[in-house]
PDB file of N, CA and C in Angstrom:
ATOM      1  N   UNK A 491     -31.906 -38.540  -6.657  1.00 48.00           N
ATOM      2  CA  UNK A 491     -31.983 -39.446  -6.885  1.00 48.00           C
ATOM      3  C   UNK A 491     -32.564 -40.270  -5.884  1.00 48.00           C
ATOM      4  N   UNK A 492     -33.118 -41.374  -5.909  1.00 73.00           N
ATOM      5  CA  UNK A 492     -33.499 -42.079  -4.967  1.00 73.00           C
ATOM      6  C   UNK A 492     -32.199 -42.777  -4.384  1.00 73.00           C
ATOM      7  N   UNK A 493     -32.376 -43.572  -2.891  1.00 82.00           N
ATOM      8  CA  UNK A 493     -31.325 -44.639  -2.356  1.00 82.00           C
ATOM      9  C   UNK A 493     -30.911 -45.666  -3.303  1.00 82.00           C
ATOM     10  N   UNK A 494     -31.931 -46.108  -4.064  1.00 82.00           N
ATOM     11  CA  UNK A 494     -31.394 -47.165  -4.797  1.00 82.00           C
ATOM     12  C   UNK A 494     -30.715 -46.778  -5.831  1.00 82.00           C
ATOM     13  N   UNK A 495     -30.902 -45.666  -6.642  1.00 86.00           N
ATOM     14  CA  UNK A 495     -29.909 -44.898  -7.646  1.00 86.00           C
ATOM     15  C   UNK A 495     -28.896 -44.615  -7.505  1.00 86.00           C
ATOM     16  N   UNK A 496     -28.983 -44.143  -5.950  1.00 94.00           N
ATOM     17  CA  UNK A 496     -27.501 -43.908  -5.357  1.00 94.00           C
ATOM     18  C   UNK A 496     -26.197 -44.753  -5.246  1.00 94.00           C
ATOM     19  N   UNK A 497     -26.835 -46.075  -4.968  1.00 94.00           N
ATOM     20  CA  UNK A 497     -26.553 -47.514  -4.138  1.00 94.00           C
ATOM     21  C   UNK A 497     -25.910 -47.947  -5.932  1.00 94.00           C
ATOM     22  N   UNK A 498     -26.788 -47.960  -6.695  1.00 93.00           N
ATOM     23  CA  UNK A 498     -26.719 -48.360  -8.224  1.00 93.00           C
ATOM     24  C   UNK A 498     -25.307 -47.747  -8.611  1.00 93.00           C
ATOM     25  N   UNK A 499     -24.993 -46.020  -8.210  1.00 95.00           N
ATOM     26  CA  UNK A 499     -23.808 -45.307  -8.395  1.00 95.00           C
ATOM     27  C   UNK A 499     -22.853 -45.504  -7.506  1.00 95.00           C
ATOM     28  N   UNK A 500     -23.291 -46.092  -6.602  1.00 96.00           N
ATOM     29  CA  UNK A 500     -22.027 -46.716  -5.812  1.00 96.00           C
ATOM     30  C   UNK A 500     -21.245 -47.560  -5.950  1.00 96.00           C
ATOM     31  N   UNK A 501     -22.453 -48.981  -6.618  1.00 97.00           N
ATOM     32  CA  UNK A 501     -21.793 -50.225  -6.830  1.00 97.00           C
ATOM     33  C   UNK A 501     -20.742 -49.670  -8.209  1.00 97.00           C
ATOM     34  N   UNK A 502     -21.253 -48.641  -9.106  1.00 96.00           N
ATOM     35  CA  UNK A 502     -20.522 -48.528 -10.465  1.00 96.00           C
ATOM     36  C   UNK A 502     -18.990 -47.984 -10.194  1.00 96.00           C
ATOM     37  N   UNK A 503     -18.646 -46.666  -9.181  1.00 96.00           N
ATOM     38  CA  UNK A 503     -17.414 -46.235  -8.649  1.00 96.00           C
ATOM     39  C   UNK A 503     -16.807 -47.293  -7.847  1.00 96.00           C
ATOM     40  N   UNK A 504     -17.713 -48.079  -7.079  1.00 97.00           N
ATOM     41  CA  UNK A 504     -16.836 -48.952  -5.900  1.00 97.00           C
ATOM     42  C   UNK A 504     -16.147 -50.536  -7.211  1.00 97.00           C
ATOM     43  N   UNK A 505     -17.131 -50.781  -8.271  1.00 96.00           N
ATOM     44  CA  UNK A 505     -16.525 -51.407  -9.364  1.00 96.00           C
ATOM     45  C   UNK A 505     -15.169 -51.065  -9.897  1.00 96.00           C
ATOM     46  N   UNK A 506     -15.035 -49.355  -9.794  1.00 96.00           N
ATOM     47  CA  UNK A 506     -13.925 -49.055 -10.617  1.00 96.00           C
ATOM     48  C   UNK A 506     -12.699 -48.890  -9.829  1.00 96.00           C
ATOM     49  N   UNK A 507     -13.068 -48.860  -8.369  1.00 97.00           N
ATOM     50  CA  UNK A 507     -12.030 -48.703  -7.155  1.00 97.00           C
ATOM     51  C   UNK A 507     -11.593 -50.458  -6.974  1.00 97.00           C
ATOM     52  N   UNK A 508     -12.565 -51.069  -6.872  1.00 97.00           N
ATOM     53  CA  UNK A 508     -11.767 -52.275  -6.529  1.00 97.00           C
ATOM     54  C   UNK A 508     -10.921 -52.775  -8.373  1.00 97.00           C
ATOM     55  N   UNK A 509     -11.222 -52.454  -9.254  1.00 96.00           N
ATOM     56  CA  UNK A 509     -10.592 -53.197 -10.748  1.00 96.00           C
ATOM     57  C   UNK A 509      -8.992 -52.390 -10.449  1.00 96.00           C
ATOM     58  N   UNK A 510      -8.903 -51.113  -9.884  1.00 97.00           N
ATOM     59  CA  UNK A 510      -8.138 -49.863  -9.848  1.00 97.00           C
ATOM     60  C   UNK A 510      -6.788 -51.025  -8.548  1.00 97.00           C
ATOM     61  N   UNK A 511      -7.556 -51.233  -7.601  1.00 97.00           N
ATOM     62  CA  UNK A 511      -6.775 -51.882  -6.449  1.00 97.00           C
ATOM     63  C   UNK A 511      -8.004 -53.343  -6.238  1.00 97.00           C
ATOM     64  N   UNK A 512      -7.350 -54.554  -6.643  1.00 97.00           N
ATOM     65  CA  UNK A 512      -7.995 -55.698  -5.735  1.00 97.00           C
ATOM     66  C   UNK A 512      -7.785 -55.870  -4.960  1.00 97.00           C
ATOM     67  N   UNK A 513      -6.895 -55.323  -3.986  1.00 97.00           N
ATOM     68  CA  UNK A 513      -6.322 -56.271  -2.710  1.00 97.00           C
ATOM     69  C   UNK A 513      -7.107 -54.897  -1.420  1.00 97.00           C
ATOM     70  N   UNK A 514      -7.884 -54.239  -2.071  1.00 98.00           N
ATOM     71  CA  UNK A 514      -8.849 -53.094  -1.303  1.00 98.00           C
ATOM     72  C   UNK A 514      -9.807 -54.015  -0.202  1.00 98.00           C
ATOM     73  N   UNK A 515      -9.591 -54.112   0.372  1.00 98.00           N
ATOM     74  CA  UNK A 515     -10.519 -54.881   1.385  1.00 98.00           C
ATOM     75  C   UNK A 515     -12.056 -53.912   1.682  1.00 98.00           C
ATOM     76  N   UNK A 516     -11.356 -52.904   2.063  1.00 97.00           N
ATOM     77  CA  UNK A 516     -12.761 -51.717   2.372  1.00 97.00           C
ATOM     78  C   UNK A 516     -13.185 -51.807   1.492  1.00 97.00           C
ATOM     79  N   UNK A 517     -12.751 -51.318   0.254  1.00 98.00           N
ATOM     80  CA  UNK A 517     -13.779 -50.851  -1.097  1.00 98.00           C
ATOM     81  C   UNK A 517     -14.646 -52.605  -1.313  1.00 98.00           C
ATOM     82  N   UNK A 518     -13.956 -53.465  -1.257  1.00 98.00           N
ATOM     83  CA  UNK A 518     -14.998 -54.713  -1.379  1.00 98.00           C
ATOM     84  C   UNK A 518     -16.014 -54.845  -0.349  1.00 98.00           C
ATOM     85  N   UNK A 519     -15.860 -54.769   0.982  1.00 98.00           N
ATOM     86  CA  UNK A 519     -16.896 -54.319   1.845  1.00 98.00           C
ATOM     87  C   UNK A 519     -17.806 -53.325   1.464  1.00 98.00           C
ATOM     88  N   UNK A 520     -17.544 -52.140   1.334  1.00 97.00           N
ATOM     89  CA  UNK A 520     -18.281 -51.017   0.726  1.00 97.00           C
ATOM     90  C   UNK A 520     -19.125 -51.551  -0.472  1.00 97.00           C
ATOM     91  N   UNK A 521     -18.484 -52.227  -1.748  1.00 98.00           N
ATOM     92  CA  UNK A 521     -18.979 -52.879  -2.629  1.00 98.00           C
ATOM     93  C   UNK A 521     -20.086 -53.640  -2.569  1.00 98.00           C
ATOM     94  N   UNK A 522     -20.062 -54.479  -1.373  1.00 98.00           N
ATOM     95  CA  UNK A 522     -21.203 -55.294  -1.029  1.00 98.00           C
ATOM     96  C   UNK A 522     -22.583 -54.474  -0.021  1.00 98.00           C
ATOM     97  N   UNK A 523     -22.277 -53.538   0.290  1.00 97.00           N
ATOM     98  CA  UNK A 523     -23.320 -52.705   1.237  1.00 97.00           C
ATOM     99  C   UNK A 523     -23.297 -52.123   0.075  1.00 97.00           C
ATOM    100  N   UNK A 524     -22.993 -51.537  -1.010  1.00 97.00           N
ATOM    101  CA  UNK A 524     -23.543 -50.474  -2.058  1.00 97.00           C
ATOM    102  C   UNK A 524     -24.819 -51.614  -2.865  1.00 97.00           C
ATOM    103  N   UNK A 525     -24.371 -52.807  -2.998  1.00 96.00           N
ATOM    104  CA  UNK A 525     -24.779 -53.645  -4.337  1.00 96.00           C
ATOM    105  C   UNK A 525     -25.843 -54.235  -2.981  1.00 96.00           C
ATOM    106  N   UNK A 526     -26.170 -54.472  -2.116  1.00 94.00           N
ATOM    107  CA  UNK A 526     -26.934 -55.062  -1.233  1.00 94.00           C
ATOM    108  C   UNK A 526     -28.037 -54.066  -1.599  1.00 94.00           C
ATOM    109  N   UNK A 527     -28.129 -52.757  -1.490  1.00 94.00           N
ATOM    110  CA  UNK A 527     -29.144 -51.461  -1.356  1.00 94.00           C
ATOM    111  C   UNK A 527     -29.378 -51.353  -3.096  1.00 94.00           C
ATOM    112  N   UNK A 528     -28.648 -51.441  -3.767  1.00 93.00           N
ATOM    113  CA  UNK A 528     -29.497 -51.549  -4.961  1.00 93.00           C
ATOM    114  C   UNK A 528     -30.015 -52.482  -5.664  1.00 93.00           C
ATOM    115  N   UNK A 529     -30.053 -53.978  -4.535  1.00 91.00           N
ATOM    116  CA  UNK A 529     -30.683 -54.946  -5.164  1.00 91.00           C
ATOM    117  C   UNK A 529     -29.768 -55.831  -5.999  1.00 91.00           C
ATOM    118  N   UNK A 530     -28.713 -55.835  -6.106  1.00 93.00           N
ATOM    119  CA  UNK A 530     -27.636 -56.157  -7.085  1.00 93.00           C
ATOM    120  C   UNK A 530     -27.195 -57.783  -5.845  1.00 93.00           C
ATOM    121  N   UNK A 531     -27.863 -58.738  -5.155  1.00 94.00           N
ATOM    122  CA  UNK A 531     -27.621 -59.525  -4.223  1.00 94.00           C
ATOM    123  C   UNK A 531     -26.169 -60.362  -4.614  1.00 94.00           C
ATOM    124  N   UNK A 532     -26.263 -61.016  -5.826  1.00 95.00           N
ATOM    125  CA  UNK A 532     -25.035 -61.922  -6.510  1.00 95.00           C
ATOM    126  C   UNK A 532     -23.798 -60.997  -6.628  1.00 95.00           C
ATOM    127  N   UNK A 533     -23.892 -59.844  -6.807  1.00 96.00           N
ATOM    128  CA  UNK A 533     -22.978 -58.587  -6.759  1.00 96.00           C
ATOM    129  C   UNK A 533     -22.397 -58.272  -5.345  1.00 96.00           C
ATOM    130  N   UNK A 534     -23.496 -58.558  -4.209  1.00 97.00           N
ATOM    131  CA  UNK A 534     -23.112 -58.231  -2.741  1.00 97.00           C
ATOM    132  C   UNK A 534     -22.562 -59.560  -2.467  1.00 97.00           C
ATOM    133  N   UNK A 535     -22.758 -60.751  -2.637  1.00 97.00           N
ATOM    134  CA  UNK A 535     -22.519 -61.795  -2.531  1.00 97.00           C
ATOM    135  C   UNK A 535     -20.615 -62.214  -2.895  1.00 97.00           C
ATOM    136  N   UNK A 536     -20.477 -61.485  -4.132  1.00 97.00           N
ATOM    137  CA  UNK A 536     -19.359 -62.107  -4.766  1.00 97.00           C
ATOM    138  C   UNK A 536     -18.151 -61.237  -3.819  1.00 97.00           C
ATOM    139  N   UNK A 537     -18.560 -59.695  -3.906  1.00 98.00           N
ATOM    140  CA  UNK A 537     -17.451 -58.407  -3.215  1.00 98.00           C
ATOM    141  C   UNK A 537     -17.382 -59.001  -1.768  1.00 98.00           C
ATOM    142  N   UNK A 538     -18.823 -59.501  -1.000  1.00 98.00           N
ATOM    143  CA  UNK A 538     -18.362 -59.547   0.504  1.00 98.00           C
ATOM    144  C   UNK A 538     -17.367 -61.089   0.638  1.00 98.00           C
ATOM    145  N   UNK A 539     -17.519 -61.762  -0.428  1.00 98.00           N
ATOM    146  CA  UNK A 539     -16.676 -63.145  -0.346  1.00 98.00           C
ATOM    147  C   UNK A 539     -15.137 -62.744  -0.419  1.00 98.00           C
ATOM    148  N   UNK A 540     -15.047 -61.505  -1.297  1.00 98.00           N
ATOM    149  CA  UNK A 540     -13.784 -61.100  -1.766  1.00 98.00           C
ATOM    150  C   UNK A 540     -13.194 -60.337  -0.884  1.00 98.00           C
ATOM    151  N   UNK A 541     -14.078 -59.778   0.204  1.00 98.00           N
ATOM    152  CA  UNK A 541     -13.581 -58.950   1.585  1.00 98.00           C
ATOM    153  C   UNK A 541     -13.447 -60.056   2.713  1.00 98.00           C
ATOM    154  N   UNK A 542     -14.000 -61.407   2.805  1.00 98.00           N
ATOM    155  CA  UNK A 542     -13.712 -62.401   3.796  1.00 98.00           C
ATOM    156  C   UNK A 542     -12.403 -62.908   3.267  1.00 98.00           C
ATOM    157  N   UNK A 543     -11.830 -62.965   1.585  1.00 98.00           N
ATOM    158  CA  UNK A 543     -10.600 -63.614   1.270  1.00 98.00           C
ATOM    159  C   UNK A 543      -9.657 -62.710   1.560  1.00 98.00           C
ATOM    160  N   UNK A 544      -9.680 -61.237   1.756  1.00 98.00           N
ATOM    161  CA  UNK A 544      -8.936 -60.263   1.536  1.00 98.00           C
ATOM    162  C   UNK A 544      -8.508 -59.768   3.629  1.00 98.00           C
ATOM    163  N   UNK A 545      -9.894 -60.184   4.206  1.00 98.00           N
ATOM    164  CA  UNK A 545      -9.830 -59.740   5.704  1.00 98.00           C
ATOM    165  C   UNK A 545     -10.296 -60.842   6.552  1.00 98.00           C
ATOM    166  N   UNK A 546      -9.772 -62.237   6.692  1.00 97.00           N
ATOM    167  CA  UNK A 546     -10.410 -63.310   7.268  1.00 97.00           C
ATOM    168  C   UNK A 546     -10.290 -62.963   8.694  1.00 97.00           C
ATOM    169  N   UNK A 547      -9.814 -62.104   9.456  1.00 97.00           N
ATOM    170  CA  UNK A 547      -9.608 -61.764  10.341  1.00 97.00           C
ATOM    171  C   UNK A 547     -10.298 -60.620  11.283  1.00 97.00           C
ATOM    172  N   UNK A 548     -11.195 -59.831  10.226  1.00 97.00           N
ATOM    173  CA  UNK A 548     -12.239 -58.829  10.380  1.00 97.00           C
ATOM    174  C   UNK A 548     -12.955 -58.895  11.571  1.00 97.00           C
ATOM    175  N   UNK A 549     -13.019 -57.970  12.240  1.00 97.00           N
ATOM    176  CA  UNK A 549     -14.386 -58.070  13.388  1.00 97.00           C
ATOM    177  C   UNK A 549     -15.721 -57.946  12.405  1.00 97.00           C
ATOM    178  N   UNK A 550     -15.760 -57.730  11.442  1.00 96.00           N
ATOM    179  CA  UNK A 550     -17.080 -58.041  10.464  1.00 96.00           C
ATOM    180  C   UNK A 550     -17.250 -59.600   9.838  1.00 96.00           C
ATOM    181  N   UNK A 551     -16.650 -60.060  10.279  1.00 97.00           N
ATOM    182  CA  UNK A 551     -16.362 -61.755   9.432  1.00 97.00           C
ATOM    183  C   UNK A 551     -17.894 -62.513   9.786  1.00 97.00           C
ATOM    184  N   UNK A 552     -18.443 -62.222  11.124  1.00 97.00           N
ATOM    185  CA  UNK A 552     -19.371 -63.011  11.164  1.00 97.00           C
ATOM    186  C   UNK A 552     -20.714 -62.539  10.851  1.00 97.00           C
ATOM    187  N   UNK A 553     -20.775 -61.216  10.847  1.00 97.00           N
ATOM    188  CA  UNK A 553     -21.981 -59.998  10.373  1.00 97.00           C
ATOM    189  C   UNK A 553     -22.125 -60.493   8.734  1.00 97.00           C
ATOM    190  N   UNK A 554     -20.849 -60.626   8.002  1.00 98.00           N
ATOM    191  CA  UNK A 554     -21.046 -60.237   6.658  1.00 98.00           C
ATOM    192  C   UNK A 554     -21.428 -62.015   6.390  1.00 98.00           C
ATOM    193  N   UNK A 555     -20.633 -62.864   7.082  1.00 97.00           N
ATOM    194  CA  UNK A 555     -21.365 -64.371   6.453  1.00 97.00           C
ATOM    195  C   UNK A 555     -22.642 -64.378   6.456  1.00 97.00           C
ATOM    196  N   UNK A 556     -23.052 -64.030   8.165  1.00 97.00           N
ATOM    197  CA  UNK A 556     -24.932 -63.824   8.058  1.00 97.00           C
ATOM    198  C   UNK A 556     -25.465 -63.242   7.165  1.00 97.00           C
ATOM    199  N   UNK A 557     -24.931 -61.999   6.143  1.00 97.00           N
ATOM    200  CA  UNK A 557     -25.745 -61.288   5.344  1.00 97.00           C
ATOM    201  C   UNK A 557     -25.561 -62.095   3.846  1.00 97.00           C
ATOM    202  N   UNK A 558     -24.259 -62.773   3.596  1.00 97.00           N
ATOM    203  CA  UNK A 558     -23.911 -63.646   2.669  1.00 97.00           C
ATOM    204  C   UNK A 558     -25.114 -64.827   2.742  1.00 97.00           C
ATOM    205  N   UNK A 559     -25.350 -65.041   3.955  1.00 97.00           N
ATOM    206  CA  UNK A 559     -26.432 -66.551   3.985  1.00 97.00           C
ATOM    207  C   UNK A 559     -27.758 -65.985   3.523  1.00 97.00           C
ATOM    208  N   UNK A 560     -27.713 -64.639   4.186  1.00 95.00           N
ATOM    209  CA  UNK A 560     -29.526 -64.350   3.866  1.00 95.00           C
ATOM    210  C   UNK A 560     -29.788 -64.031   2.393  1.00 95.00           C
ATOM    211  N   UNK A 561     -28.880 -63.167   1.597  1.00 94.00           N
ATOM    212  CA  UNK A 561     -28.871 -63.064   0.337  1.00 94.00           C
ATOM    213  C   UNK A 561     -28.978 -64.377  -0.703  1.00 94.00           C
ATOM    214  N   UNK A 562     -28.182 -65.261   0.004  1.00 92.00           N
ATOM    215  CA  UNK A 562     -28.416 -66.529  -0.818  1.00 92.00           C
ATOM    216  C   UNK A 562     -29.294 -67.037  -1.189  1.00 92.00           C
ATOM    217  N   UNK A 563     -30.395 -66.987  -0.099  1.00 91.00           N
ATOM    218  CA  UNK A 563     -31.585 -67.352  -0.109  1.00 91.00           C
ATOM    219  C   UNK A 563     -33.173 -66.832  -0.806  1.00 91.00           C
ATOM    220  N   UNK A 564     -32.376 -64.911  -0.990  1.00 85.00           N
ATOM    221  CA  UNK A 564     -33.137 -64.066  -1.681  1.00 85.00           C
ATOM    222  C   UNK A 564     -32.874 -64.152  -3.368  1.00 85.00           C
ATOM    223  N   UNK A 565     -34.266 -63.604  -4.090  1.00 71.00           N
ATOM    224  CA  UNK A 565     -34.221 -63.186  -5.403  1.00 71.00           C
ATOM    225  C   UNK A 565     -33.438 -61.908  -5.197  1.00 71.00           C
ATOM    226  N   UNK A 566     -32.829 -61.530  -6.331  1.00 60.00           N
ATOM    227  CA  UNK A 566     -32.090 -60.454  -6.736  1.00 60.00           C
ATOM    228  C   UNK A 566     -33.282 -59.401  -6.846  1.00 60.00           C
ATOM    229  N   UNK A 567     -33.409 -58.144  -6.293  1.00 64.00           N
ATOM    230  CA  UNK A 567     -34.459 -57.152  -6.264  1.00 64.00           C
ATOM    231  C   UNK A 567     -34.188 -56.491  -7.603  1.00 64.00           C
ATOM    232  N   UNK A 568     -32.763 -56.248  -8.150  1.00 54.00           N
ATOM    233  CA  UNK A 568     -32.597 -55.407  -9.661  1.00 54.00           C
ATOM    234  C   UNK A 568     -32.403 -56.690 -10.307  1.00 54.00           C
ATOM    235  N   UNK A 569     -32.747 -56.393 -11.696  1.00 49.00           N
ATOM    236  CA  UNK A 569     -32.386 -57.250 -12.702  1.00 49.00           C
ATOM    237  C   UNK A 569     -31.536 -57.061 -13.475  1.00 49.00           C
ATOM    238  N   UNK A 570     -30.264 -57.395 -13.498  1.00 52.00           N
ATOM    239  CA  UNK A 570     -28.909 -56.963 -13.690  1.00 52.00           C
ATOM    240  C   UNK A 570     -28.289 -58.198 -13.801  1.00 52.00           C
ATOM    241  N   UNK A 571     -27.107 -58.129 -14.741  1.00 49.00           N
ATOM    242  CA  UNK A 571     -26.330 -59.013 -14.944  1.00 49.00           C
ATOM    243  C   UNK A 571     -24.760 -58.782 -14.035  1.00 49.00           C
ATOM    244  N   UNK A 572     -24.758 -60.207 -12.691  1.00 50.00           N
ATOM    245  CA  UNK A 572     -24.031 -59.842 -12.177  1.00 50.00           C
ATOM    246  C   UNK A 572     -22.422 -59.580 -12.403  1.00 50.00           C
ATOM    247  N   UNK A 573     -22.046 -58.575 -11.638  1.00 57.00           N
ATOM    248  CA  UNK A 573     -20.600 -58.129 -11.581  1.00 57.00           C
ATOM    249  C   UNK A 573     -19.764 -59.278 -11.827  1.00 57.00           C
ATOM    250  N   UNK A 574     -18.701 -58.984 -12.643  1.00 61.00           N
ATOM    251  CA  UNK A 574     -17.523 -59.774 -12.032  1.00 61.00           C
ATOM    252  C   UNK A 574     -16.707 -59.042 -11.567  1.00 61.00           C
ATOM    253  N   UNK A 575     -15.847 -59.579 -10.665  1.00 65.00           N
ATOM    254  CA  UNK A 575     -14.999 -58.800  -9.692  1.00 65.00           C
ATOM    255  C   UNK A 575     -13.762 -59.116 -10.031  1.00 65.00           C
ATOM    256  N   UNK A 576     -12.723 -58.081  -9.672  1.00 64.00           N
ATOM    257  CA  UNK A 576     -11.562 -58.416  -9.983  1.00 64.00           C
ATOM    258  C   UNK A 576     -10.598 -59.125  -8.688  1.00 64.00           C
ATOM    259  N   UNK A 577      -9.638 -59.803  -9.007  1.00 59.00           N
ATOM    260  CA  UNK A 577      -9.075 -60.316  -7.945  1.00 59.00           C
ATOM    261  C   UNK A 577      -9.119 -61.928  -7.958  1.00 59.00           C
TER     262      UNK A 577
END
């Protein structure tokens, strides 16, 4: 598999993890990273938004906010329906 396919597989797995534990901030952080890598910008934005809700004092807050702002101005690379996140 190529990196984009690996990220898409990770998105699927991390969606399952966040569905089982919608309070797992790290899973949402990782979901955002995988979704970005898969070109699923809207899913990344939603996942990182949930991460910020769950971990508002994280050392990654500024970085994640910057990434969200960048993704919000870019079209999605993958043509896929945005994921609905739990929580």
